[in-house]
Structures are given as C-alpha cells and as structure tokens.
CSV table of C-alpha atoms and ligand atoms in Angstrom, one decimal:
chain,number,residue,atom,x,y,z
J,4,MET,CA,-13.9,3.1,7.0
J,5,GLN,CA,-14.1,3.3,10.7
J,6,VAL,CA,-14.5,0.1,12.6
J,7,ALA,CA,-17.5,-0.3,14.9
J,8,HIS,CA,-15.3,-1.2,17.9
J,9,ARG,CA,-12.1,0.5,19.2
J,10,GLY,CA,-8.6,-0.6,18.4
J,11,ARG,CA,-7.4,-2.8,21.2
J,12,GLU,CA,-10.6,-4.8,21.3
J,13,PHE,CA,-10.5,-5.2,17.4
J,14,ARG,CA,-6.9,-6.3,17.5
J,15,ALA,CA,-7.9,-9.3,19.6
J,16,THR,CA,-10.6,-10.2,17.2
J,17,GLY,CA,-9.1,-9.5,13.9
J,18,VAL,CA,-11.2,-10.9,11.1
J,19,ALA,CA,-11.9,-14.2,12.8
J,20,GLY,CA,-15.7,-14.7,13.1
J,21,ASN,CA,-16.5,-12.3,10.1
J,22,ASP,CA,-18.9,-14.5,8.3
J,23,ARG,CA,-21.2,-11.9,6.9
J,24,MET,CA,-21.8,-12.0,3.2
J,25,ILE,CA,-19.2,-11.0,0.8
J,26,ILE,CA,-20.6,-10.1,-2.5
J,27,ARG,CA,-18.8,-11.6,-5.6
J,28,LYS,CA,-18.9,-9.9,-8.8
J,29,SER,CA,-19.2,-11.1,-12.3
J,30,ARG,CA,-16.6,-10.4,-15.0
J,31,GLU,CA,-18.9,-7.7,-16.3
J,32,GLU,CA,-19.3,-6.1,-13.0
J,33,ILE,CA,-15.5,-6.1,-12.4
J,34,GLY,CA,-15.1,-4.5,-15.8
J,35,LYS,CA,-17.4,-1.6,-14.7
J,36,MET,CA,-15.3,-1.2,-11.6
J,37,ARG,CA,-12.2,-1.1,-13.7
J,38,GLU,CA,-13.7,1.7,-15.8
J,39,ALA,CA,-14.5,3.6,-12.6
J,40,GLY,CA,-11.0,2.8,-11.4
J,41,ARG,CA,-9.4,4.3,-14.5
J,42,ILE,CA,-11.0,7.5,-13.6
J,43,VAL,CA,-9.8,7.4,-10.1
J,44,ALA,CA,-6.2,6.6,-11.3
J,45,GLY,CA,-6.6,9.4,-13.8
J,46,VAL,CA,-7.3,12.0,-11.0
J,47,LEU,CA,-4.4,10.7,-8.9
J,48,ASP,CA,-2.1,11.1,-11.9
J,49,MET,CA,-3.6,14.5,-13.0
J,50,LEU,CA,-3.0,15.9,-9.5
J,51,VAL,CA,0.7,15.2,-9.5
J,52,GLU,CA,1.7,18.4,-11.2
J,53,HIS,CA,-0.5,20.4,-8.9
J,54,ILE,CA,1.0,19.0,-5.7
J,55,ARG,CA,3.4,21.9,-4.9
J,56,PRO,CA,3.9,24.5,-2.2
J,57,GLY,CA,1.3,27.3,-2.1
J,58,VAL,CA,-1.4,25.3,-3.8
J,59,ALA,CA,-4.7,25.2,-1.6
J,60,THR,CA,-6.3,21.8,-1.1
J,61,GLU,CA,-9.6,23.2,-2.2
J,62,THR,CA,-7.9,23.7,-5.8
J,63,LEU,CA,-7.0,20.0,-5.8
J,64,ASN,CA,-10.6,19.2,-4.9
J,65,ARG,CA,-12.0,21.4,-7.6
J,66,LEU,CA,-9.7,19.9,-10.2
J,67,ALA,CA,-10.6,16.4,-9.1
J,68,ASP,CA,-14.3,17.1,-9.3
J,69,GLU,CA,-14.1,18.6,-12.8
J,70,TYR,CA,-11.9,15.6,-14.0
J,71,ILE,CA,-14.4,13.0,-12.7
J,72,ARG,CA,-17.6,14.8,-14.1
J,73,GLU,CA,-16.0,15.3,-17.4
J,74,ARG,CA,-15.8,11.6,-17.8
J,75,ASN,CA,-19.4,11.1,-16.6
J,76,GLY,CA,-18.4,9.8,-13.1
J,77,VAL,CA,-19.8,10.9,-9.8
J,78,PRO,CA,-17.5,11.6,-6.9
J,79,SER,CA,-18.6,9.0,-4.3
J,80,PHE,CA,-17.4,11.0,-1.3
J,81,LEU,CA,-19.2,14.1,-1.8
J,82,GLY,CA,-22.2,14.0,0.4
J,83,TYR,CA,-21.3,10.5,1.8
J,84,ARG,CA,-22.6,10.8,5.4
J,85,GLY,CA,-22.4,14.6,4.7
J,86,PHE,CA,-18.8,14.6,3.8
J,87,PRO,CA,-18.5,18.2,2.1
J,88,ALA,CA,-16.0,17.5,-0.7
J,89,SER,CA,-15.2,15.3,-3.6
J,90,ILE,CA,-11.7,14.1,-2.3
J,91,CYS,CA,-10.0,13.8,1.0
J,92,THR,CA,-6.8,15.6,1.4
J,93,SER,CA,-4.8,14.7,4.4
J,94,ILE,CA,-1.6,16.6,5.3
J,95,ASN,CA,1.3,15.3,7.7
J,96,ASP,CA,-0.3,14.2,10.9
J,97,VAL,CA,-3.7,13.8,9.3
J,98,VAL,CA,-4.3,10.2,8.7
J,99,VAL,CA,-7.3,10.2,6.6
J,100,HIS,CA,-10.5,12.1,5.7
J,101,GLY,CA,-8.9,15.6,5.7
J,102,ILE,CA,-11.4,18.1,4.3
J,103,PRO,CA,-10.2,20.3,1.5
J,104,GLY,CA,-10.2,23.9,2.1
J,105,LYS,CA,-8.0,27.2,2.2
J,106,THR,CA,-5.0,25.3,3.6
J,107,ARG,CA,-1.9,25.6,1.3
J,108,MET,CA,0.7,22.9,0.9
J,109,LYS,CA,4.1,23.9,2.1
J,110,GLU,CA,7.6,22.6,1.1
J,111,GLY,CA,8.3,19.4,3.0
J,112,ASP,CA,4.7,18.4,3.6
J,113,ILE,CA,3.4,14.9,2.7
J,114,ILE,CA,-0.3,14.8,1.5
J,115,GLY,CA,-2.5,11.9,1.2
J,116,ILE,CA,-5.2,12.1,-1.4
J,117,ASP,CA,-8.1,9.7,-1.4
J,118,VAL,CA,-10.5,9.5,-4.5
J,119,GLY,CA,-13.7,7.5,-5.0
J,120,VAL,CA,-15.6,7.4,-8.3
J,121,ILE,CA,-19.1,5.8,-9.2
J,122,LEU,CA,-19.6,5.0,-12.9
J,123,ASP,CA,-22.5,3.2,-14.4
J,124,GLY,CA,-23.5,2.1,-10.8
J,125,TYR,CA,-20.1,0.6,-9.8
J,126,GLN,CA,-17.4,2.0,-7.5
J,127,ALA,CA,-13.7,2.2,-7.1
J,128,ASP,CA,-11.5,3.8,-4.5
J,129,ALA,CA,-7.8,4.6,-4.3
J,130,ALA,CA,-5.5,6.9,-2.4
J,131,ARG,CA,-1.8,7.9,-2.7
J,132,THR,CA,0.6,10.0,-0.5
J,133,TYR,CA,2.5,12.6,-2.2
J,134,ALA,CA,5.6,14.6,-1.3
J,135,VAL,CA,5.3,18.3,-1.6
J,136,GLY,CA,8.6,19.4,-2.8
J,137,GLU,CA,11.8,18.1,-0.8
J,138,ILE,CA,10.7,16.0,2.3
J,139,SER,CA,12.6,14.5,5.3
J,140,GLU,CA,14.2,11.1,5.3
J,141,VAL,CA,11.6,9.7,7.7
J,142,ALA,CA,8.7,10.9,5.7
J,143,ALA,CA,10.1,9.3,2.4
J,144,ARG,CA,10.7,6.0,4.2
J,145,LEU,CA,7.2,6.2,5.8
J,146,MET,CA,5.7,6.6,2.3
J,147,GLU,CA,7.8,3.8,0.8
J,148,VAL,CA,7.0,1.3,3.6
J,149,THR,CA,3.2,2.1,3.4
J,150,ARG,CA,3.3,1.7,-0.5
J,151,ARG,CA,5.1,-1.6,0.0
J,152,SER,CA,2.7,-2.8,2.5
J,153,LEU,CA,-0.1,-2.3,0.1
J,154,GLN,CA,1.8,-4.2,-2.6
J,155,ALA,CA,2.2,-7.1,-0.1
J,156,GLY,CA,-1.5,-7.0,0.7
J,157,ILE,CA,-2.5,-7.1,-2.9
J,158,ALA,CA,-0.2,-10.0,-3.6
J,159,ALA,CA,-2.0,-12.0,-0.9
J,160,CYS,CA,-5.4,-11.5,-2.6
J,161,ARG,CA,-5.4,-14.9,-4.2
J,162,ALA,CA,-8.1,-17.3,-4.3
J,163,GLY,CA,-7.6,-20.0,-1.6
J,164,ASN,CA,-6.0,-17.6,0.8
J,165,ARG,CA,-7.8,-16.2,3.7
J,166,LEU,CA,-8.6,-12.7,4.6
J,167,GLY,CA,-6.1,-12.7,7.5
J,168,ASP,CA,-3.4,-13.5,5.1
J,169,VAL,CA,-4.0,-10.1,3.4
J,170,SER,CA,-4.1,-8.3,6.8
J,171,HIS,CA,-1.1,-10.0,8.1
J,172,SER,CA,1.1,-9.4,5.0
J,173,ILE,CA,0.3,-5.6,5.4
J,174,GLN,CA,1.1,-5.5,9.1
J,175,ARG,CA,4.4,-7.4,8.6
J,176,VAL,CA,5.8,-5.0,6.1
J,177,VAL,CA,4.7,-1.9,8.2
J,178,GLU,CA,6.3,-3.4,11.5
J,179,GLU,CA,9.4,-4.6,9.9
J,180,GLY,CA,9.8,-1.0,8.5
J,181,GLY,CA,9.6,0.3,12.2
J,182,PHE,CA,6.3,2.0,11.8
J,183,SER,CA,2.8,1.2,13.3
J,184,VAL,CA,-0.5,0.3,11.7
J,185,VAL,CA,-3.6,2.3,12.4
J,186,VAL,CA,-6.2,-0.2,14.0
J,187,GLN,CA,-9.3,2.2,14.3
J,188,PHE,CA,-9.7,2.4,10.4
J,189,VAL,CA,-9.7,-0.5,7.9
J,190,GLY,CA,-10.1,-1.4,4.3
J,191,HIS,CA,-13.3,-2.7,3.0
J,192,GLY,CA,-15.2,-4.7,0.4
J,193,ILE,CA,-16.5,-2.5,-2.5
J,194,GLY,CA,-18.8,-2.9,-5.6
J,195,ARG,CA,-22.2,-1.3,-6.0
J,196,ASP,CA,-21.6,0.3,-2.6
J,197,MET,CA,-18.4,2.0,-1.4
J,198,HIS,CA,-18.3,0.0,2.0
J,199,GLU,CA,-19.4,-3.6,1.5
J,200,GLU,CA,-18.3,-6.6,3.8
J,201,PRO,CA,-15.8,-7.5,4.7
J,202,GLN,CA,-13.9,-5.1,6.9
J,203,ILE,CA,-10.2,-5.6,6.1
J,204,PRO,CA,-8.0,-4.7,9.1
J,205,ASN,CA,-4.3,-3.9,8.2
J,206,PHE,CA,-3.2,-6.2,11.0
J,207,GLY,CA,-3.9,-9.6,12.6
J,208,PRO,CA,-3.0,-13.3,12.4
J,209,PRO,CA,-2.6,-15.2,9.1
J,210,GLY,CA,-4.9,-18.2,8.2
J,211,ARG,CA,-8.1,-16.7,9.8
J,212,GLY,CA,-11.2,-15.2,8.3
J,213,PRO,CA,-13.2,-15.9,5.1
J,214,VAL,CA,-11.4,-17.8,2.3
J,215,LEU,CA,-10.9,-15.6,-0.7
J,216,GLN,CA,-12.8,-16.4,-3.8
J,217,PRO,CA,-12.7,-15.2,-7.5
J,218,GLY,CA,-15.1,-12.2,-7.9
J,219,MET,CA,-14.4,-10.7,-4.4
J,220,THR,CA,-13.5,-7.0,-4.7
J,221,PHE,CA,-11.6,-5.2,-2.0
J,222,ALA,CA,-10.4,-1.7,-1.3
J,223,LEU,CA,-7.1,-2.3,0.6
J,224,GLU,CA,-5.8,0.8,2.4
J,225,PRO,CA,-3.0,0.6,4.9
J,226,MET,CA,-2.9,3.8,7.1
J,227,VAL,CA,0.6,3.8,8.6
J,228,ASN,CA,2.0,6.1,11.4
J,229,GLU,CA,5.5,7.1,12.1
J,230,GLY,CA,4.9,7.1,15.9
J,231,THR,CA,2.1,5.6,17.9
J,232,TYR,CA,-0.8,3.8,16.2
J,233,GLU,CA,-3.4,5.9,18.1
J,234,VAL,CA,-5.5,8.4,16.2
J,235,ARG,CA,-8.3,10.8,17.0
J,236,VAL,CA,-11.2,12.2,15.2
J,237,GLU,CA,-11.4,16.0,15.5
J,238,ASP,CA,-14.4,18.0,16.3
J,239,ASP,CA,-15.3,18.6,12.5
J,240,GLY,CA,-16.4,14.9,12.6
J,241,TRP,CA,-14.1,13.8,9.8
J,242,THR,CA,-10.3,14.7,10.2
J,243,VAL,CA,-8.4,11.9,11.7
J,244,ARG,CA,-5.1,13.0,13.3
J,245,THR,CA,-2.4,11.1,14.9
J,246,VAL,CA,-2.5,11.4,18.8
J,247,ASP,CA,1.4,12.3,18.9
J,248,ARG,CA,1.1,14.6,15.9
J,249,LYS,CA,3.7,12.6,14.0
J,250,LEU,CA,3.3,11.8,10.4
J,251,SER,CA,1.0,9.4,8.7
J,252,ALA,CA,0.7,7.9,5.3
J,253,HIS,CA,-2.0,6.2,3.2
J,254,PHE,CA,-2.1,4.2,-0.1
J,255,GLU,CA,-5.0,2.4,-1.4
J,256,HIS,CA,-6.1,0.3,-4.5
J,257,THR,CA,-9.3,-1.4,-5.4
J,258,VAL,CA,-8.5,-5.1,-6.2
J,259,ALA,CA,-10.3,-8.1,-7.4
J,260,VAL,CA,-9.6,-11.6,-6.5
J,261,THR,CA,-9.4,-13.8,-9.8
J,262,GLU,CA,-8.6,-17.5,-10.7
J,263,GLY,CA,-5.0,-16.3,-11.2
J,264,GLU,CA,-3.1,-13.1,-10.4
J,265,PRO,CA,-4.8,-10.4,-8.3
J,266,MET,CA,-6.2,-7.7,-10.5
J,267,ILE,CA,-5.7,-4.0,-9.5
J,268,LEU,CA,-8.9,-2.1,-10.8
J,269,THR,CA,-7.5,1.4,-10.0
J,270,LEU,CA,-4.9,1.8,-12.8
J,271,ALA,CA,-4.8,4.4,-15.5
F,307,LIG,MG1,-11.4,3.1,1.0
C-alpha cells in the first residue's frame, strides 16, 4: 500500500506514534485467513511453470484468476480502487502494481507477482519475484536479499516485540546486502480488509511502535531496489517504477503473531 506521506518525511517518523487500532483475530479467523492463503500460495506455485520467455503477463493473470475462482475464492485486487486485473505483474524496474497485458516475458527478466484472495470473508496476500530463464548475478542477489529480508521480518513477528523491530530487521538485511528499501510503499495489517492498521514500513529504528500481540495479522512485503530507493508512479495510476530504471524485487507473506512461533498463512 502507498503511504499517505512521502518517503523522506516518513523515514523520520517510522512507526512511532501509530496508535490506531490493530484488529486482533481469533483462532477461527486466522484459520480462515490460512485457507485463503493456501489458494494464494497455490497460485504462486502453479505459475512457476508458466514463467518463461514469450509468455504474456495477461496469460499469467488469466491462469491465476481461473485457479482462484475454481476454489471459490475471489481475487481481491480486481476492481480494488479500479485496479483492472486479478494479479500484479511487475517486470524488472517495475517495483509493484504492474498491470498484466500484452507484454511478454524475456530471457533474463525478473518478474514480481502479487496475489490477493478473499475466501469466506477473509483475506490473504503474498508475492514472489521469479527469474525468467537465466538472470544476471546482481538480479539473483537482489532476489535472494529481498527474500531473506522478508524471512528476517517474519522472525521478528513475535508477541512482545514492537512493530519497529520487524521494520528494522527487514531494513538491516537489505542494507547489509548493499541494496535500498523502498519507503513510499509499505506492508500492512490484513484480515477482513486487505489493508488494515498498522502500516508496516520496511525500515526504521527498533524498539518503537505498537507492541505485537497474539492474533495480529500482517502482510509483510519488502520492496527492494538495486539502485536508488526512489520510485515513481506512472501515468496509468498504478505502475510503480524505479526512478533510475534499475531492478526491483518484492516478496510478501501474510503472517500471524501467536503465543509462540510466527505463523505464515500464505503457504501451500
Ligand atoms: Mg500487500
């Protein structure tokens, strides 16, 4: 989701002072999100064999939409604030929110695919970045660092930690990997709605923000750039691209805070 204020300003504030209500879910509700998440993960797994040179992104969108509906899910992105497709397909310098269309994947591309599903009134949201054929060393490293930053964020989703601990864990992995964190877009709470409180920046100091409690459910989604952190939304109102046209990667899971280990809800 896009933050209400611009990067530099937001960096100063981080998550401190965000005391709006975070909705905690019951065990039953988390179970429903887990079922929605199973479909999301199924889409991302199913698409693997279709991620290859020459395949158009609208084909991926059609396959995903069919997969979701065959399982009685609803693609949550379709029609969201007018978004025209069921998934987002973001190639190379597109950070997030790429619109599927006639564009065909080419050897050496990386493509981020973001999927959201509603099932029985509850939502799950996840994304992966895939290699199209053989990719460059820097592209592979960017994907690996982004994936690891998500894992670090998930590991910090423990009762008693603060939200800033999650943000900071992600930022540290990204910056130690030599890449930069997008600040204009952030992760989010999720549940009955796709975007609930809190906003979850992928950066900021540890030890700040709300204390995590069992039943909180978050979509963590580091967006990581090869070059500058700066991004721009294109004239279509959706496509977010790096300002320097260098690569960007995106991984996302929906996660529940529990009494013990963090629970990933978007697994097959
Ligand atoms: Mg999301």
